[in-house]
Amino acid sequence: MATEEITSVDDVDLSTQDGETPFSLELNSDQKDIRDWVHGFAEGVMRPAAAEWDEREETPWPIIQEAQKIGLYGFEALAQFFADPTGLTLPIVNEELFWGDAGLGMAIMGSSLAVAGIFASGTPEQMGEWIPQCFGTPDDPKVAAFCVSEPDAGSDVSSLRTRAKYDEAKDEWVLNGQKAWATNGGIAHVHVVVASVDSELGSRGQAAFVIPPSSPGLEMGTKVKKHGLRASHTADVFLDDCRIPGSCLLGGKEKLDERLARAREGTRAKKQAAMQTFESSRPTVGAQAIGIARAAYEYSLAYAKERVQFGRPIIENQAIAFALADMKMEIDAARLLVWRASWMGRNNKPFTAAEGSMSKLKAGEVAVWSTERAIQILGGNGYTREYPVERWHRDAKIYTIFEGTSEIQRLVIARAISGVKIP
Ligand SMILES: Cc1cc2nc3c(=O)[nH]c(=O)nc-3n(C[C@H](O)[C@H](O)[C@H](O)COP(=O)(O)OP(=O)(O)OC[C@H]3O[C@@H](n4cnc5c(N)ncnc54)[C@H](O)[C@@H]3O)c2cc1C
């Protein structure tokens, strides 16, 4: 609410209101330059390679390396995207990359979840030591993994069974358990693992650890064969008496002890910070889904203008034209939610109505729906691997599942708007 009356718009300066960066849909020249640069890589490098890596179902190291050579893969790039005070650069970059290809896009962006985990919980020394190692160098690229999910703890992350015990005599942590579906799991140079230190405290008794490269006791389990996103490696990770130095506890022991003591006393204690990265990363994940949806929309629009049946292009049928109109509208609506949430997150606005969840939920569902529509518009061709829309449909489906399923996003939104602790 304004506290002073204004008589003209000249009395307000929206650009400096509350000292924060105002929300604007007009991209500045830096944002446009970055968008066009990433688009060039997506179009020139990713698109031509996408079908091959989808078939191979292998980590596309040459593509990661090319991205690293031009400065698109690495900590400096991520830090620069994140630094934009409007919060829009990160979703813009993600939309373009995933427009190029989602499997390759995840191979490039998958390490950023581990980075976000280190960034959220780590001390400045830990960030300096581990974040560059998540990426390696252009001559020797590396990837990183963020391991939370377990076979019996997917949506319910409070019930993690992986345990971390402190061996005081050796100042080491010993981890035991099984992680499931970890992006880059087992092939990562750096694994960030969330484990329970005090299981009675649920999610408040958890901590995040960096597992250094080649730590004995960490082994890759089964590599998952997936429906989509097949150029991105997903696997189980086993931790069997995995011993790591005490310094690998993110945030340090003193902070953990204080947090656990508060939780045991019943004082309101924060959840493990790395787990909260999911909340802030949701708009970025939504932007990835929008990239896939936009690819499908653009492709099917062009196809509908070309494909002739009954003596006229199929777009001259309202059934087709209206489907494309709806796709465009839904994609733009989803992008607006993503940009709003990104701006809010970057400017520390509280997500009072779970705006981050809203953006990811809408974008994921729009991606699944739009890619299905695209297949329909392409008819038989859409159902074949000769055309990319069937791959985009397979890729899109993950966006209603990971980083919180659509049902869990609805739960988060419902709780936020109602204030009711809906079970
Ligand atoms: C390709 C891929 C990559 C992944 N990458 C990572 C990664 O890097 N790191 C990581 O930690 N995890 C990762 N995951 C795991 C992912 O986050 C989980 O799959 C996801 O959280 C869902 O958990 P779940 O599969 O156990 O499903 P479940 O939790 O078993 O859910 C099954 C169904 O029940 C519904 N459901 C569950 N609880 C409720 C409820 N309370 N109300 C209503 N409906 C409910 C769900 O919405 C879903 O439809 C990845 C998964 C995949 C497939």
Tab-separated table of C-alpha atoms in Angstrom, residues 135-354:
chain	number	residue	atom	x	y	z
A	135	PHE	CA	32.806	-28.802	-14.261
A	136	GLY	CA	36.493	-29.593	-14.827
A	137	THR	CA	38.213	-27.831	-17.722
A	138	PRO	CA	37.639	-27.668	-21.496
A	139	ASP	CA	40.438	-30.232	-21.903
A	140	ASP	CA	39.067	-32.473	-19.190
A	141	PRO	CA	35.343	-31.793	-18.650
A	142	LYS	CA	33.598	-33.213	-15.582
A	143	VAL	CA	30.007	-33.516	-14.402
A	144	ALA	CA	28.434	-33.458	-10.941
A	145	ALA	CA	25.456	-35.193	-9.316
A	146	PHE	CA	22.963	-34.185	-6.633
A	147	CYS	CA	21.699	-37.329	-4.916
A	148	VAL	CA	18.593	-37.073	-2.793
A	149	SER	CA	16.010	-39.591	-4.066
A	150	GLU	CA	16.071	-43.175	-2.877
A	151	PRO	CA	14.119	-46.285	-3.863
A	152	ASP	CA	11.730	-45.712	-0.919
A	153	ALA	CA	11.977	-41.932	-0.726
A	154	GLY	CA	10.965	-40.100	-3.884
A	155	SER	CA	8.235	-37.548	-3.242
A	156	ASP	CA	8.618	-38.152	0.493
A	157	VAL	CA	12.150	-36.891	0.983
A	158	SER	CA	11.714	-36.730	4.758
A	159	SER	CA	12.087	-40.518	4.909
A	160	LEU	CA	15.617	-40.847	3.529
A	161	ARG	CA	17.333	-44.041	4.713
A	162	THR	CA	20.885	-43.142	3.754
A	163	ARG	CA	22.720	-42.576	7.023
A	164	ALA	CA	25.771	-40.479	7.819
A	165	LYS	CA	27.647	-41.261	11.055
A	166	TYR	CA	30.454	-39.161	12.449
A	167	ASP	CA	33.663	-40.959	13.436
A	168	GLU	CA	35.096	-38.477	15.899
A	169	ALA	CA	38.418	-40.278	16.361
A	170	LYS	CA	39.249	-39.956	12.678
A	171	ASP	CA	37.254	-36.787	11.960
A	172	GLU	CA	35.488	-38.627	9.154
A	173	TRP	CA	31.911	-39.172	8.071
A	174	VAL	CA	30.771	-42.661	7.113
A	175	LEU	CA	27.860	-42.908	4.677
A	176	ASN	CA	25.721	-45.954	3.981
A	177	GLY	CA	22.679	-46.226	1.741
A	178	GLN	CA	21.333	-46.285	-1.791
A	179	LYS	CA	20.460	-43.290	-3.934
A	180	ALA	CA	18.111	-43.673	-6.891
A	181	TRP	CA	17.749	-41.940	-10.264
A	182	ALA	CA	20.681	-39.608	-9.776
A	183	THR	CA	21.413	-37.500	-12.854
A	184	ASN	CA	25.132	-38.141	-13.555
A	185	GLY	CA	25.145	-40.624	-10.645
A	186	GLY	CA	28.308	-42.736	-10.590
A	187	ILE	CA	29.973	-40.899	-13.494
A	188	ALA	CA	30.182	-37.605	-11.621
A	189	HIS	CA	33.483	-36.216	-10.429
A	190	VAL	CA	31.702	-34.678	-7.442
A	191	HIS	CA	28.589	-36.160	-5.819
A	192	VAL	CA	26.544	-34.100	-3.397
A	193	VAL	CA	24.631	-36.536	-1.198
A	194	VAL	CA	21.855	-35.708	1.232
A	195	ALA	CA	21.775	-38.166	4.146
A	196	SER	CA	20.104	-38.505	7.498
A	197	VAL	CA	22.204	-37.731	10.540
A	198	ASP	CA	19.322	-38.080	12.999
A	199	SER	CA	16.449	-40.061	11.509
A	200	GLU	CA	14.045	-39.136	14.324
A	201	LEU	CA	14.097	-35.534	13.132
A	202	GLY	CA	12.953	-36.363	9.577
A	203	SER	CA	13.987	-33.745	7.038
A	204	ARG	CA	15.322	-31.533	9.851
A	205	GLY	CA	17.834	-34.218	10.743
A	206	GLN	CA	19.402	-34.332	7.282
A	207	ALA	CA	22.703	-32.933	6.057
A	208	ALA	CA	24.433	-32.573	2.688
A	209	PHE	CA	27.893	-33.956	1.994
A	210	VAL	CA	30.369	-33.651	-0.837
A	211	ILE	CA	31.789	-37.012	-1.850
A	212	PRO	CA	35.226	-36.290	-3.315
A	213	PRO	CA	36.295	-37.958	-6.576
A	214	SER	CA	37.278	-41.646	-6.350
A	215	SER	CA	36.108	-42.011	-2.750
A	216	PRO	CA	36.154	-45.711	-1.810
A	217	GLY	CA	32.689	-46.997	-0.982
A	218	LEU	CA	30.803	-45.029	-3.645
A	219	GLU	CA	29.706	-47.144	-6.578
A	220	MET	CA	27.390	-46.693	-9.498
A	221	GLY	CA	24.394	-49.029	-9.523
A	222	THR	CA	22.208	-49.810	-12.495
A	223	LYS	CA	22.171	-47.214	-15.248
A	224	VAL	CA	18.502	-46.471	-15.895
A	225	LYS	CA	17.104	-46.994	-19.405
A	226	LYS	CA	14.650	-44.186	-19.885
A	227	HIS	CA	11.577	-43.156	-21.894
A	228	GLY	CA	13.137	-39.770	-22.732
A	229	LEU	CA	16.041	-37.467	-21.852
A	230	ARG	CA	18.186	-40.365	-22.984
A	231	ALA	CA	21.400	-38.412	-23.579
A	232	SER	CA	21.382	-37.583	-19.882
A	233	HIS	CA	22.871	-40.273	-17.652
A	234	THR	CA	20.674	-41.474	-14.767
A	235	ALA	CA	21.759	-44.178	-12.314
A	236	ASP	CA	21.537	-45.523	-8.783
A	237	VAL	CA	24.432	-44.780	-6.473
A	238	PHE	CA	25.500	-47.123	-3.654
A	239	LEU	CA	27.273	-45.862	-0.569
A	240	ASP	CA	28.903	-48.706	1.312
A	241	ASP	CA	30.904	-47.526	4.329
A	242	CYS	CA	31.900	-44.556	2.210
A	243	ARG	CA	34.379	-42.594	4.340
A	244	ILE	CA	34.908	-38.919	3.644
A	245	PRO	CA	36.872	-36.239	5.506
A	246	GLY	CA	34.983	-34.292	8.198
A	247	SER	CA	35.454	-31.165	6.091
A	248	CYS	CA	33.097	-32.612	3.445
A	249	LEU	CA	30.014	-31.881	5.534
A	250	LEU	CA	28.576	-28.834	3.775
A	251	GLY	CA	28.299	-25.891	6.153
A	252	GLY	CA	30.493	-27.509	8.800
A	253	LYS	CA	29.887	-29.520	11.983
A	254	GLU	CA	29.318	-26.600	14.307
A	255	LYS	CA	26.401	-25.315	12.250
A	256	LEU	CA	24.936	-28.793	11.932
A	257	ASP	CA	25.161	-29.400	15.691
A	258	GLU	CA	23.414	-26.091	16.394
A	259	ARG	CA	20.670	-26.870	13.888
A	260	LEU	CA	20.124	-30.377	15.292
A	261	ALA	CA	20.050	-29.047	18.868
A	262	ARG	CA	17.357	-26.531	17.933
A	263	ALA	CA	15.333	-29.241	16.203
A	264	ARG	CA	15.622	-31.583	19.238
A	265	GLU	CA	14.482	-28.796	21.574
A	266	GLY	CA	11.488	-28.315	19.330
A	267	THR	CA	12.614	-24.793	18.442
A	268	ARG	CA	11.765	-23.973	14.859
A	269	ALA	CA	14.765	-25.252	12.959
A	270	LYS	CA	15.362	-24.759	9.280
A	271	LYS	CA	15.385	-27.683	6.885
A	272	GLN	CA	18.707	-28.684	5.385
A	273	ALA	CA	19.558	-25.791	3.045
A	274	ALA	CA	20.525	-27.944	0.050
A	275	MET	CA	17.015	-29.408	0.045
A	276	GLN	CA	15.577	-25.947	-0.340
A	277	THR	CA	17.361	-25.605	-3.665
A	278	PHE	CA	14.416	-27.469	-5.172
A	279	GLU	CA	12.159	-24.541	-4.337
A	280	SER	CA	14.388	-21.959	-5.984
A	281	SER	CA	15.329	-24.142	-8.977
A	282	ARG	CA	11.743	-24.883	-9.986
A	283	PRO	CA	11.310	-21.893	-12.330
A	284	THR	CA	14.541	-22.839	-14.116
A	285	VAL	CA	13.258	-26.372	-14.575
A	286	GLY	CA	9.996	-24.889	-15.864
A	287	ALA	CA	11.981	-22.883	-18.422
A	288	GLN	CA	13.489	-26.135	-19.708
A	289	ALA	CA	10.006	-27.536	-20.279
A	290	ILE	CA	9.028	-24.359	-22.127
A	291	GLY	CA	12.015	-24.814	-24.432
A	292	ILE	CA	10.729	-28.254	-25.439
A	293	ALA	CA	7.153	-26.981	-25.844
A	294	ARG	CA	8.285	-24.075	-28.006
A	295	ALA	CA	10.327	-26.371	-30.217
A	296	ALA	CA	7.250	-28.530	-30.800
A	297	TYR	CA	5.028	-25.523	-31.431
A	298	GLU	CA	7.379	-23.935	-33.977
A	299	TYR	CA	7.954	-27.214	-35.782
A	300	SER	CA	4.278	-28.116	-36.041
A	301	LEU	CA	3.324	-24.570	-37.134
A	302	ALA	CA	5.790	-24.735	-40.024
A	303	TYR	CA	4.640	-28.260	-40.906
A	304	ALA	CA	0.957	-27.265	-40.872
A	305	LYS	CA	1.637	-24.513	-43.411
A	306	GLU	CA	3.477	-26.924	-45.726
A	307	ARG	CA	1.454	-30.112	-45.507
A	308	VAL	CA	-1.336	-30.195	-48.080
A	309	GLN	CA	-4.406	-32.414	-47.762
A	310	PHE	CA	-7.716	-32.012	-49.592
A	311	GLY	CA	-5.988	-29.478	-51.828
A	312	ARG	CA	-5.021	-26.969	-49.097
A	313	PRO	CA	-2.463	-26.626	-46.320
A	314	ILE	CA	-3.756	-28.352	-43.185
A	315	ILE	CA	-3.454	-25.079	-41.217
A	316	GLU	CA	-6.475	-23.837	-43.153
A	317	ASN	CA	-8.542	-26.233	-41.039
A	318	GLN	CA	-9.644	-24.542	-37.833
A	319	ALA	CA	-9.017	-27.756	-35.904
A	320	ILE	CA	-5.317	-27.434	-36.673
A	321	ALA	CA	-5.075	-23.631	-36.549
A	322	PHE	CA	-6.864	-23.449	-33.178
A	323	ALA	CA	-4.616	-26.140	-31.718
A	324	LEU	CA	-1.611	-24.017	-32.694
A	325	ALA	CA	-3.257	-20.882	-31.279
A	326	ASP	CA	-3.814	-22.695	-27.981
A	327	MET	CA	-0.237	-23.986	-27.953
A	328	LYS	CA	1.146	-20.480	-28.426
A	329	MET	CA	-1.116	-19.079	-25.697
A	330	GLU	CA	-0.304	-21.821	-23.187
A	331	ILE	CA	3.442	-21.576	-23.795
A	332	ASP	CA	3.399	-17.805	-23.337
A	333	ALA	CA	1.296	-18.143	-20.170
A	334	ALA	CA	3.729	-20.703	-18.758
A	335	ARG	CA	6.695	-18.479	-19.586
A	336	LEU	CA	5.083	-15.552	-17.759
A	337	LEU	CA	4.720	-17.710	-14.635
A	338	VAL	CA	8.346	-18.849	-14.942
A	339	TRP	CA	9.675	-15.326	-15.384
A	340	ARG	CA	7.585	-14.029	-12.487
A	341	ALA	CA	8.867	-16.757	-10.170
A	342	SER	CA	12.454	-16.258	-11.339
A	343	TRP	CA	12.245	-12.550	-10.706
A	344	MET	CA	10.692	-13.170	-7.273
A	345	GLY	CA	13.353	-15.707	-6.348
A	346	ARG	CA	16.217	-13.460	-7.423
A	347	ASN	CA	14.764	-10.499	-5.531
A	348	ASN	CA	14.057	-12.502	-2.359
A	349	LYS	CA	10.314	-12.137	-2.625
A	350	PRO	CA	8.558	-14.740	-0.493
A	351	PHE	CA	6.708	-17.352	-2.545
A	352	THR	CA	3.464	-16.807	-0.608
A	353	ALA	CA	1.329	-18.702	-3.138
A	354	ALA	CA	4.075	-21.184	-4.080
